PDB file of C-alpha atoms in Angstrom:
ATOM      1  CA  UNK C  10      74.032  46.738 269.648  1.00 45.00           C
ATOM      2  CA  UNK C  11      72.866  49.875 267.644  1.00 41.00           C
ATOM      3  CA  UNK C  12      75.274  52.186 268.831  1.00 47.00           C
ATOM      4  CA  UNK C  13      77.719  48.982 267.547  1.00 50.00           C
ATOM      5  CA  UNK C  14      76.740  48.532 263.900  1.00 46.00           C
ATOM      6  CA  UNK C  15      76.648  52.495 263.671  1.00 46.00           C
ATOM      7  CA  UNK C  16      80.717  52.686 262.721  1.00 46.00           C
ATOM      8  CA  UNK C  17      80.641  49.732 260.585  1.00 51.00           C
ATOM      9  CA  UNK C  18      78.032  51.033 258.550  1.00 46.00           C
ATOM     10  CA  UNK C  19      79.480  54.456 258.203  1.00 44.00           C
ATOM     11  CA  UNK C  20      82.689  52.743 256.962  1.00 50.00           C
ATOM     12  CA  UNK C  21      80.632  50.654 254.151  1.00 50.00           C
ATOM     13  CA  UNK C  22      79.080  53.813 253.765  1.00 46.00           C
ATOM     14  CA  UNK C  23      82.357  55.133 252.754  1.00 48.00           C
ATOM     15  CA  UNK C  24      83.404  52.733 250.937  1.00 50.00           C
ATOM     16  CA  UNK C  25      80.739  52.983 249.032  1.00 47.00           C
ATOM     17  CA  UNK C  26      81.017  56.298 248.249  1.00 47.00           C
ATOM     18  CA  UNK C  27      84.834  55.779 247.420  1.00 44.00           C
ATOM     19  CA  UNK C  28      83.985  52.785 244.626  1.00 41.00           C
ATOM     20  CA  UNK C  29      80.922  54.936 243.140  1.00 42.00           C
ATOM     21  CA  UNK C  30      83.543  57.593 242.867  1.00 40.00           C
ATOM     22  CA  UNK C  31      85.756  55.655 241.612  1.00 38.00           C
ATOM     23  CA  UNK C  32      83.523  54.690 238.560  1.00 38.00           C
ATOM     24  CA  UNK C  33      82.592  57.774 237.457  1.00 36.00           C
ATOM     25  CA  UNK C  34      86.254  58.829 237.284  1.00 36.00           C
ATOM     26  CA  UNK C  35      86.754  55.909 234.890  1.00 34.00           C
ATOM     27  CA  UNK C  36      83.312  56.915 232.815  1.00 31.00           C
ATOM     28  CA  UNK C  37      84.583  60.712 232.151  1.00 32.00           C
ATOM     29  CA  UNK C  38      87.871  59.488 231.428  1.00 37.00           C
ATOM     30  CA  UNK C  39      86.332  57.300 228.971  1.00 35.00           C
ATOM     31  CA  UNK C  40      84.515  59.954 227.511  1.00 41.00           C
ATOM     32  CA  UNK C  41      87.570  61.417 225.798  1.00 75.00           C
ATOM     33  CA  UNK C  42      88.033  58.179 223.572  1.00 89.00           C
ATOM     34  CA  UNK C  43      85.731  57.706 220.237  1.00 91.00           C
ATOM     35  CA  UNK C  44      86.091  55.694 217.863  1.00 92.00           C
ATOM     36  CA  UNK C  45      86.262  57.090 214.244  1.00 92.00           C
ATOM     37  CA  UNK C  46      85.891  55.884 210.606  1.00 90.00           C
ATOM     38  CA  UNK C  47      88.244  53.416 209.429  1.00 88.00           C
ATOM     39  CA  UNK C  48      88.385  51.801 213.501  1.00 92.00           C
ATOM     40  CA  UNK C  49      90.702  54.376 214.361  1.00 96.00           C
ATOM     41  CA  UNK C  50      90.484  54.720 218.373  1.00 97.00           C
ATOM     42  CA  UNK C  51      91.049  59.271 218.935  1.00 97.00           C
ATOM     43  CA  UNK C  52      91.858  59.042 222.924  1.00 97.00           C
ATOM     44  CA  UNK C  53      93.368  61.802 224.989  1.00 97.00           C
ATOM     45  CA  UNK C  54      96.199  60.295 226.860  1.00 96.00           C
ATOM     46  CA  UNK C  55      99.036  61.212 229.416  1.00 96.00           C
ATOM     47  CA  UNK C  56     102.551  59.555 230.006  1.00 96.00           C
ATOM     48  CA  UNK C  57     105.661  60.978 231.117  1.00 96.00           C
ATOM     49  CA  UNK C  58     104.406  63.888 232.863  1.00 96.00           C
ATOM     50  CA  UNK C  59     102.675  65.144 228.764  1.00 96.00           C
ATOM     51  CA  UNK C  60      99.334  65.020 227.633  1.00 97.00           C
ATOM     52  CA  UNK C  61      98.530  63.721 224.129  1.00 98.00           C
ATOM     53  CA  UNK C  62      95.585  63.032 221.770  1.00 98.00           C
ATOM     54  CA  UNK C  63      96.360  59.990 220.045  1.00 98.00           C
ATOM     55  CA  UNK C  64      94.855  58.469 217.083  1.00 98.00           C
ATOM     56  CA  UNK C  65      95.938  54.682 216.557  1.00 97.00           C
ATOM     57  CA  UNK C  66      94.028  51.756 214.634  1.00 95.00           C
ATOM     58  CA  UNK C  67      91.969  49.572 216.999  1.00 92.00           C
ATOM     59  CA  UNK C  68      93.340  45.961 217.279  1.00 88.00           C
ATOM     60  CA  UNK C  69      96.534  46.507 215.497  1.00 91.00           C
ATOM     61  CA  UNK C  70      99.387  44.527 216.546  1.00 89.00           C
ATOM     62  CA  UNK C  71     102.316  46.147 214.804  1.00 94.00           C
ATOM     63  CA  UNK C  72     102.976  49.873 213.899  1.00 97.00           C
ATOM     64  CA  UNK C  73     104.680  51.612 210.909  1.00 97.00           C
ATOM     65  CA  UNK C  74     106.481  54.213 213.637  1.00 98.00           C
ATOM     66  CA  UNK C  75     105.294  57.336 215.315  1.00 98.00           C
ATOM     67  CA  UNK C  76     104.497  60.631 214.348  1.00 98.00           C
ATOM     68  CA  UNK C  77     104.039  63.279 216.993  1.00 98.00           C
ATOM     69  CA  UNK C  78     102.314  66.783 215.517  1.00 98.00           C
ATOM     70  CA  UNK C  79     102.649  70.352 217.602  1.00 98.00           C
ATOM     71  CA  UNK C  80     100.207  73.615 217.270  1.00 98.00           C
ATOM     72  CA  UNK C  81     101.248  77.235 216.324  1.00 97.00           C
ATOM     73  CA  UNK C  82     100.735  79.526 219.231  1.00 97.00           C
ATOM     74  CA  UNK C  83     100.953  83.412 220.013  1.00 96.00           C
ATOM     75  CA  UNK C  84     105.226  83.588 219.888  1.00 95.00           C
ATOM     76  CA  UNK C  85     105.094  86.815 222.081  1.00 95.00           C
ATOM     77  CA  UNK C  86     102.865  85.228 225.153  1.00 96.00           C
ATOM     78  CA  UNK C  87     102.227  80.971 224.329  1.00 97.00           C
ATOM     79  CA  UNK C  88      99.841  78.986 225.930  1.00 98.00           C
ATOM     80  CA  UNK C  89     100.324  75.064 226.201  1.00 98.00           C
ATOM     81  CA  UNK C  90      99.973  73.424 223.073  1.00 98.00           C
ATOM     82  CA  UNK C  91      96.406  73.302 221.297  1.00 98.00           C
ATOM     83  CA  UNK C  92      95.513  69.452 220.474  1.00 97.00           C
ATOM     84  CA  UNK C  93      92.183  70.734 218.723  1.00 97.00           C
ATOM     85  CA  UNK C  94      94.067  71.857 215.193  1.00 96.00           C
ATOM     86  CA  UNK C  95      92.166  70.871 212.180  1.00 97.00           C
ATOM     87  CA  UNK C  96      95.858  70.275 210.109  1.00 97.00           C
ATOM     88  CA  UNK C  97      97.667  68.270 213.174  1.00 98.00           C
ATOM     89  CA  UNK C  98      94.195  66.193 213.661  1.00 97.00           C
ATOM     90  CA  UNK C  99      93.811  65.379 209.748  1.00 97.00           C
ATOM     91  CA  UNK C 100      97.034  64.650 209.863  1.00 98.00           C
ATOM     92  CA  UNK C 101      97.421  62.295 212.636  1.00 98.00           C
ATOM     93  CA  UNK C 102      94.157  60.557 211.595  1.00 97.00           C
ATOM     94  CA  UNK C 103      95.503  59.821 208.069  1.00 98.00           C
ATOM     95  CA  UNK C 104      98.820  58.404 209.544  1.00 98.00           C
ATOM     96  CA  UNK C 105      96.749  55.851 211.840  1.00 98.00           C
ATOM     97  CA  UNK C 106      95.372  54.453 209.047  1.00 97.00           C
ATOM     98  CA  UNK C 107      97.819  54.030 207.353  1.00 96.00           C
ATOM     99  CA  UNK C 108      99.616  51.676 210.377  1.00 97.00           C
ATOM    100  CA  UNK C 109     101.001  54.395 212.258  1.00 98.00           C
ATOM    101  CA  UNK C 110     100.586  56.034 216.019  1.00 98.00           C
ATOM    102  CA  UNK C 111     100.147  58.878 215.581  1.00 98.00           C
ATOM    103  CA  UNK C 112      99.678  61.431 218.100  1.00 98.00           C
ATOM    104  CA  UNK C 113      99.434  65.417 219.058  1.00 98.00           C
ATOM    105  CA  UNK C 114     101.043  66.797 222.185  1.00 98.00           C
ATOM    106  CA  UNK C 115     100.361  69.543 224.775  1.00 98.00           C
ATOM    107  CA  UNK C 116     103.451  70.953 224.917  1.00 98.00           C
ATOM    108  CA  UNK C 117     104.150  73.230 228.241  1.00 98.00           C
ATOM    109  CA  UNK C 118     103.754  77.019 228.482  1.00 96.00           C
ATOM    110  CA  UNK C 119     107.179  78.491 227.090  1.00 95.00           C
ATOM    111  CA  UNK C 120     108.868  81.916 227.157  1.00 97.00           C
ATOM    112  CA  UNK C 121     107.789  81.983 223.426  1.00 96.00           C
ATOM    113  CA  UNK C 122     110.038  85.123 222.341  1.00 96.00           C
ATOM    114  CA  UNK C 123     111.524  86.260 225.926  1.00 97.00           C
ATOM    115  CA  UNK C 124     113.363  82.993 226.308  1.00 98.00           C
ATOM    116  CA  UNK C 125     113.941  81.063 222.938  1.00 97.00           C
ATOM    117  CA  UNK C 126     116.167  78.632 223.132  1.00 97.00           C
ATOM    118  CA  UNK C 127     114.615  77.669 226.736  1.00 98.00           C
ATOM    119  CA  UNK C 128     111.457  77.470 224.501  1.00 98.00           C
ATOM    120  CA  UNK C 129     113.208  75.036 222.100  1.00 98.00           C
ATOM    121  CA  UNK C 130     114.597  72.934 224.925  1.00 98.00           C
ATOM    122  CA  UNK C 131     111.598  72.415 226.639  1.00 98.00           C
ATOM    123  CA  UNK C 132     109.395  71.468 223.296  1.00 98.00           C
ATOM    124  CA  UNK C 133     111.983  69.231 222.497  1.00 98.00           C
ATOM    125  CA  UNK C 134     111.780  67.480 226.140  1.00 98.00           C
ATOM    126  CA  UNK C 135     107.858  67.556 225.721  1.00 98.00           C
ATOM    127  CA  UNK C 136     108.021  65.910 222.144  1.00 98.00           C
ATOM    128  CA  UNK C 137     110.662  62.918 223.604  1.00 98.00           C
ATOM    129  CA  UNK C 138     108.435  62.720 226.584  1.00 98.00           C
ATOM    130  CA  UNK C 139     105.421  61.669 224.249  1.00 98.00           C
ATOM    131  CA  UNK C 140     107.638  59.853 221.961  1.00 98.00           C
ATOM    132  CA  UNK C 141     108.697  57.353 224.545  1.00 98.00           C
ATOM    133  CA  UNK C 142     105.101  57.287 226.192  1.00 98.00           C
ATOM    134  CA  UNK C 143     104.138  56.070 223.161  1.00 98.00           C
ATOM    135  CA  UNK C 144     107.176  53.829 221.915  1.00 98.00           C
ATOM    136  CA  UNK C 145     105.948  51.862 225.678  1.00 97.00           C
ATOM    137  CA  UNK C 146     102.694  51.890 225.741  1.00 96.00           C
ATOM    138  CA  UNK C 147     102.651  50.737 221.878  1.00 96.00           C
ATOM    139  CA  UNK C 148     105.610  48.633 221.463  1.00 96.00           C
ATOM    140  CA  UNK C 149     107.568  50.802 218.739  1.00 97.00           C
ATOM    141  CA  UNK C 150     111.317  51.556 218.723  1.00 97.00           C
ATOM    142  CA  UNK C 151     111.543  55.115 219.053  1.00 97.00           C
ATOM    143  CA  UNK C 152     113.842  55.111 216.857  1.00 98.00           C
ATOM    144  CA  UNK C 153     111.256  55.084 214.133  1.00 98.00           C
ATOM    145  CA  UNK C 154     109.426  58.103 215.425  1.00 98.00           C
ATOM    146  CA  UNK C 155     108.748  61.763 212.871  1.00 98.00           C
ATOM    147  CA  UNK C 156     107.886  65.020 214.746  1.00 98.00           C
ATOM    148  CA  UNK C 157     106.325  67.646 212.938  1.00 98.00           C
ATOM    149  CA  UNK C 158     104.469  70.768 213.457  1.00 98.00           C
ATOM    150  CA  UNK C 159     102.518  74.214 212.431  1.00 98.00           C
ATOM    151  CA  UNK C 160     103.665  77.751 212.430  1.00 96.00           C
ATOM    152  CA  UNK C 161     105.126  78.590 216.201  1.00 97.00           C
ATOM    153  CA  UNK C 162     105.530  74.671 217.017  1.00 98.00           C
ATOM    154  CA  UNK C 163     107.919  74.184 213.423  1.00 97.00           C
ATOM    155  CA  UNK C 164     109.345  77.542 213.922  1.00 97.00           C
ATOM    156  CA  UNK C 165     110.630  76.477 217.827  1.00 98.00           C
ATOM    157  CA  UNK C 166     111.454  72.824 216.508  1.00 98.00           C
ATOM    158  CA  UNK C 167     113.880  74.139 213.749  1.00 98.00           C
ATOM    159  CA  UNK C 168     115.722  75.627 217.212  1.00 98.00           C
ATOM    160  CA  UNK C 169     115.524  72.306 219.277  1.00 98.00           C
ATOM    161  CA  UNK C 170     117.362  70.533 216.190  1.00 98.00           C
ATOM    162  CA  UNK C 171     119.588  72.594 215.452  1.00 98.00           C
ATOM    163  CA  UNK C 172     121.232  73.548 219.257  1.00 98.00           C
ATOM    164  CA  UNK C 173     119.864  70.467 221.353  1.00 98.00           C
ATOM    165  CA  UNK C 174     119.923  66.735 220.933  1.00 97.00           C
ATOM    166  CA  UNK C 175     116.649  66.037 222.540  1.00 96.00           C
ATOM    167  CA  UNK C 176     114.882  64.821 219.464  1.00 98.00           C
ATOM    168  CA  UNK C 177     118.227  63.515 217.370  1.00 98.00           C
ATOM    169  CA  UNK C 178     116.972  59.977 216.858  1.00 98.00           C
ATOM    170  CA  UNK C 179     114.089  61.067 215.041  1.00 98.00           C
ATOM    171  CA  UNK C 180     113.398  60.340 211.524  1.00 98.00           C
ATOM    172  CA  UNK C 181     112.992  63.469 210.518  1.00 98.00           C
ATOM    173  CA  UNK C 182     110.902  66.868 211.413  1.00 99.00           C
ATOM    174  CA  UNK C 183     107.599  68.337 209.039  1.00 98.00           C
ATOM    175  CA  UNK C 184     107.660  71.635 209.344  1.00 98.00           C
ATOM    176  CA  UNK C 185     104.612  73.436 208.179  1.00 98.00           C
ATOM    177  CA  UNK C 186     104.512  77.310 208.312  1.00 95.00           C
ATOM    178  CA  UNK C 187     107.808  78.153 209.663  1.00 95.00           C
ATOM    179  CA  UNK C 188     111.244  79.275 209.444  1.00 95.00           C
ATOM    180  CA  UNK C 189     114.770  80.064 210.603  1.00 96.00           C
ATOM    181  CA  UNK C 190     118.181  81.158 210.257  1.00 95.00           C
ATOM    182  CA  UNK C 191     121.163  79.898 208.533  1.00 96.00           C
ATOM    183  CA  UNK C 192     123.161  79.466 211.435  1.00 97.00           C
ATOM    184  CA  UNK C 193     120.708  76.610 212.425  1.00 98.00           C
ATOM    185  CA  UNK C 194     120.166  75.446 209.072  1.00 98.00           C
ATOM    186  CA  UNK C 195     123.918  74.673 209.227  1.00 98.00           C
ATOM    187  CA  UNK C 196     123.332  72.804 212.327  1.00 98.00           C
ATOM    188  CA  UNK C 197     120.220  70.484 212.010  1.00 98.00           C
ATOM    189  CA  UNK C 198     120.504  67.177 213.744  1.00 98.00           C
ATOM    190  CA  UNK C 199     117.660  65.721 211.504  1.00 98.00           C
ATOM    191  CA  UNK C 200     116.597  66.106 207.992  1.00 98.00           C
ATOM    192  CA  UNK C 201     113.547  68.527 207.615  1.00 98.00           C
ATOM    193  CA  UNK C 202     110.691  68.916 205.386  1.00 98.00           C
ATOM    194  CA  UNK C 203     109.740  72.660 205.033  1.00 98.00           C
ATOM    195  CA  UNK C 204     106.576  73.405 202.790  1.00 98.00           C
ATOM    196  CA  UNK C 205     105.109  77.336 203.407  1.00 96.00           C
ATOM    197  CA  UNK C 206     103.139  79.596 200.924  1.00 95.00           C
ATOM    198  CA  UNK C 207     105.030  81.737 198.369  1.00 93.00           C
ATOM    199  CA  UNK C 208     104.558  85.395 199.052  1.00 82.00           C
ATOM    200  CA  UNK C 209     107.183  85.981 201.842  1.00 70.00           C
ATOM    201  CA  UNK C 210     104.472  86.156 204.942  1.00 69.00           C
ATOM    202  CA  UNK C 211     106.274  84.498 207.656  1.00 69.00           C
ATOM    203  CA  UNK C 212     108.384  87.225 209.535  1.00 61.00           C
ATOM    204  CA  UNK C 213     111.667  88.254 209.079  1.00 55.00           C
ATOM    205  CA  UNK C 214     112.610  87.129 205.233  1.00 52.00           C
ATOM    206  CA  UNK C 215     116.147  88.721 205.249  1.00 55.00           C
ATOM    207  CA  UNK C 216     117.602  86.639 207.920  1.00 77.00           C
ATOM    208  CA  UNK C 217     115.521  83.912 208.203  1.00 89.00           C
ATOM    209  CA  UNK C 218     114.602  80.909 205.139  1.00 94.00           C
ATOM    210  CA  UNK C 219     111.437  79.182 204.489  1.00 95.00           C
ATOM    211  CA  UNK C 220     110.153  76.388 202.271  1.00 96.00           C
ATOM    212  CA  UNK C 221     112.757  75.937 199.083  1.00 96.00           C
ATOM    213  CA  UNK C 222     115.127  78.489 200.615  1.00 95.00           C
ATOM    214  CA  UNK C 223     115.238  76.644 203.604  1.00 96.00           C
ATOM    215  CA  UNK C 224     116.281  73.726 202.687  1.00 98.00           C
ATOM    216  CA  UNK C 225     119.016  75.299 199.640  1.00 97.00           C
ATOM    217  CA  UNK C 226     120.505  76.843 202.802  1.00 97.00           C
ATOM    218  CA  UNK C 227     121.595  73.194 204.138  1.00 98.00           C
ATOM    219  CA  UNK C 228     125.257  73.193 203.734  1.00 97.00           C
ATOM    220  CA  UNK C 229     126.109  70.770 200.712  1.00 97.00           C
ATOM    221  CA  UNK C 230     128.479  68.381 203.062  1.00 97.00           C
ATOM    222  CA  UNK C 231     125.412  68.050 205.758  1.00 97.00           C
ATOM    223  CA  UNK C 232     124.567  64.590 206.398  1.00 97.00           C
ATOM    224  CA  UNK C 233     120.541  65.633 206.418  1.00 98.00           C
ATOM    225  CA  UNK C 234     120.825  67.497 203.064  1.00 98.00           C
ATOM    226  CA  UNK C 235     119.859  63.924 201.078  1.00 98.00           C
ATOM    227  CA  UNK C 236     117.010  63.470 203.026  1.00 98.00           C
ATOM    228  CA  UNK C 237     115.698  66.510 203.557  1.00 98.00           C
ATOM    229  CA  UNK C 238     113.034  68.723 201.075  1.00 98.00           C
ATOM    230  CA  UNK C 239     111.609  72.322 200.875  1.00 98.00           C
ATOM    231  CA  UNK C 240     108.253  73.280 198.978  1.00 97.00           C
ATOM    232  CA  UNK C 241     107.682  77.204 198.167  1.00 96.00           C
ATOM    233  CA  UNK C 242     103.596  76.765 197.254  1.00 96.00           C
ATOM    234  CA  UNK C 243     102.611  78.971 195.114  1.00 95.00           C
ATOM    235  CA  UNK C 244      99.086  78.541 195.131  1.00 95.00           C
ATOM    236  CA  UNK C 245      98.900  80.418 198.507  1.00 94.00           C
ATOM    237  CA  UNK C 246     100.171  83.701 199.796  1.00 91.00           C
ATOM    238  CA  UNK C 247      99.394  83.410 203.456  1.00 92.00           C
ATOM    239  CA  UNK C 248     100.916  81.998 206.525  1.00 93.00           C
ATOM    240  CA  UNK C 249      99.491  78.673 207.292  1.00 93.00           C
ATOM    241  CA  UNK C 250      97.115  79.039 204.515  1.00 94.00           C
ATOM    242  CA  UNK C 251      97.132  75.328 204.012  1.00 95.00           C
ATOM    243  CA  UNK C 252      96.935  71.862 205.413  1.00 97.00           C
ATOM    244  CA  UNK C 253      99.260  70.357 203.282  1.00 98.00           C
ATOM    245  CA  UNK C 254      98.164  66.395 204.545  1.00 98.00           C
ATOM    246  CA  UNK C 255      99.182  64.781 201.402  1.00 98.00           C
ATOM    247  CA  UNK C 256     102.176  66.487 201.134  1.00 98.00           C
ATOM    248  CA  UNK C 257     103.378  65.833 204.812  1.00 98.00           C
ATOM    249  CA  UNK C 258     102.204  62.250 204.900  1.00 98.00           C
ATOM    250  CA  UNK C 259     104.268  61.631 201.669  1.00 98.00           C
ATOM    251  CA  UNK C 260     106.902  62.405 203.308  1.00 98.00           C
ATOM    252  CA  UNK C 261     106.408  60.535 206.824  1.00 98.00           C
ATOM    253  CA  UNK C 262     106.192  57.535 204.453  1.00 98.00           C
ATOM    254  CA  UNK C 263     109.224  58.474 203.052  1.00 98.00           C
ATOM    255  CA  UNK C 264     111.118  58.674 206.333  1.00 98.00           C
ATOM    256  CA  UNK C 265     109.524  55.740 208.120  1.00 97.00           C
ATOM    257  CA  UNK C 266     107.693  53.495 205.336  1.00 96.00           C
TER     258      UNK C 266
END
C-alpha cells in the first residue's frame, strides 16, 4: 500500500512545486509595477514581441492618445533601448496625467552607423509594435498615437519617416537632440517637432539641420510643414543639455489634445 501512495504523492509533490513556482513568477513580475504620485500606475510591460515601461493613470476609462518615447544610444555600436532616461520618464509621467498612455520602448539592438536605414526600419517596426500593444491592451485608436525621442532615437526616427511608412499614421514625431539631412526633410511622412541647443554640437552641421533649421528646410508645398515646429534654444550649448518636458508636452497636446 506504501509502495502505492509513493507516485501519487510525488506527483502532488510536483504539483506543488509547479503552483509555488508559479506564484513567485507572478510576485517578481509584480515587482516592476509602482504606483506613483498623482495614481499613475509605472509598469514594465511586453506585447508584440517589445518591451515597454508604461506610465498610465490608474482607473481611467478613456485616453487622450499615446505617446511612445525612445533613448539616445552609442550610434557607432547601440545597445537595445534604455527605458531608465530621466527626460523620456518625466516625460511620459507628465503625459499620464494629463489622460494619456504614455509609454517608453526597448527598441532592438541596431547596426547604429554600419547599417542605417536597417536601423531606421527596425525602430520604426519596434515603435508600431508598442503602439498597437498599447492601442489593444488600452482601447485607443492608434491613430491618435505621437512618437518621440532623444539624441540617437530622434536622429534614427527622422530616417524611419522620411524613407519608410512604418510609423505614417502617427500624429506627429518630438524630436529632442537630433538631426538630419535635407533630402529627408523633403520627405517626412509626419510633421516633426525639433527643439536642440544653439551652439552647433550635434555632428555634421553642413549637411545635416537641427532645431529652427530643421524645420525651415521643410519644402513650402509639404503637407507636414503647417504642423510641424523647430526651436534653436539658446540658453544651452550642449547636446541634450535639456529636458525640454514643457516644451514637448505642449506640443503632444497640440497634436493629439
Amino acid at each position: 500500500m506504501k509502495k502505492q501512495l509513493l507516485p501519487i504523492l510525488c506527483i502532488l509533490l510536483a504539483l506543488l512545486m509547479l503552483i509555488a513556482a508559479f506564484f513567485s513568477c507572478n510576485k517578481k513580475n509584480n515587482d516592476s509595477t509602482a504606483l506613483l504620485p498623482g495614481n499613475i500606475e509605472r509598469s514594465t510591460q511586453t506585447g508584440n514581441g517589445i518591451s515597454y515601461r508604461v506610465y498610465v493613470q490608474k482607473d481611467r476609462t478613456a485616453y487622450k492618445g499615446i505617446l511612445v518615447m525612445g533613448s539616445g544610444n552609442d550610434e557607432n555600436n547601440p545597445s537595445p533601448g534604455s527605458m531608465e532616461g530621466g527626460p523620456e520618464n518625466a516625460l511620459c509621467q507628465k503625459a499620464a496625467e494629463n489622460g494619456y498612455v504614455a509609454a517608453i520602448v526597448q527598441y532592438r539592438k541596431g547596426p547604429g552607423t554600419a547599417d542605417w536605414n536597417k536601423s531606421a526600419e527596425m525602430m520604426g517596426q519596434d515603435y508600431d509594435n508598442c503602439i498597437r500593444a498599447l492601442a489593444a491592451s488600452y482601447g485607443i485608436d492608434k491613430n491618435k498615437s505621437v512618437v518621440g525621442g532623444y539624441s540617437y532615437a530622434t536622429f534614427v526616427l527622422y530616417t524611419t519617416i522620411a524613407y519608410y511608412n512604418n510609423l505614417s499614421y502617427c500624429k506627429g514625431l518630438l524630436g529632442a537632440c537630433g538631426g538630419t539631412d535635407r533630402d529627408k526633410i523633403s520627405k517626412f511622412k509626419i510633421p516633426v517637432f525639433a527643439i536642440n541647443c544653439a551652439g552647433n554640437n550635434e555632428g555634421d552641421n553642413v549637411n545635416s539641420f537641427y532645431g529652427k533649421p530643421l524645420y525651415d528646410q521643410i519644402p513650402d508645398h509639404s503637407p507636414v510643414k503647417p504642423r510641424s515646429g523647430g526651436v534653436t534654444d539658446g540658453t544651452c550649448n550642449t547636446h541634450c543639455a535639456k529636458a525640454w518636458t514643457e516644451e514637448l508636452y505642449n506640443q503632444l497636446i497640440r497634436w493629439a489634445p
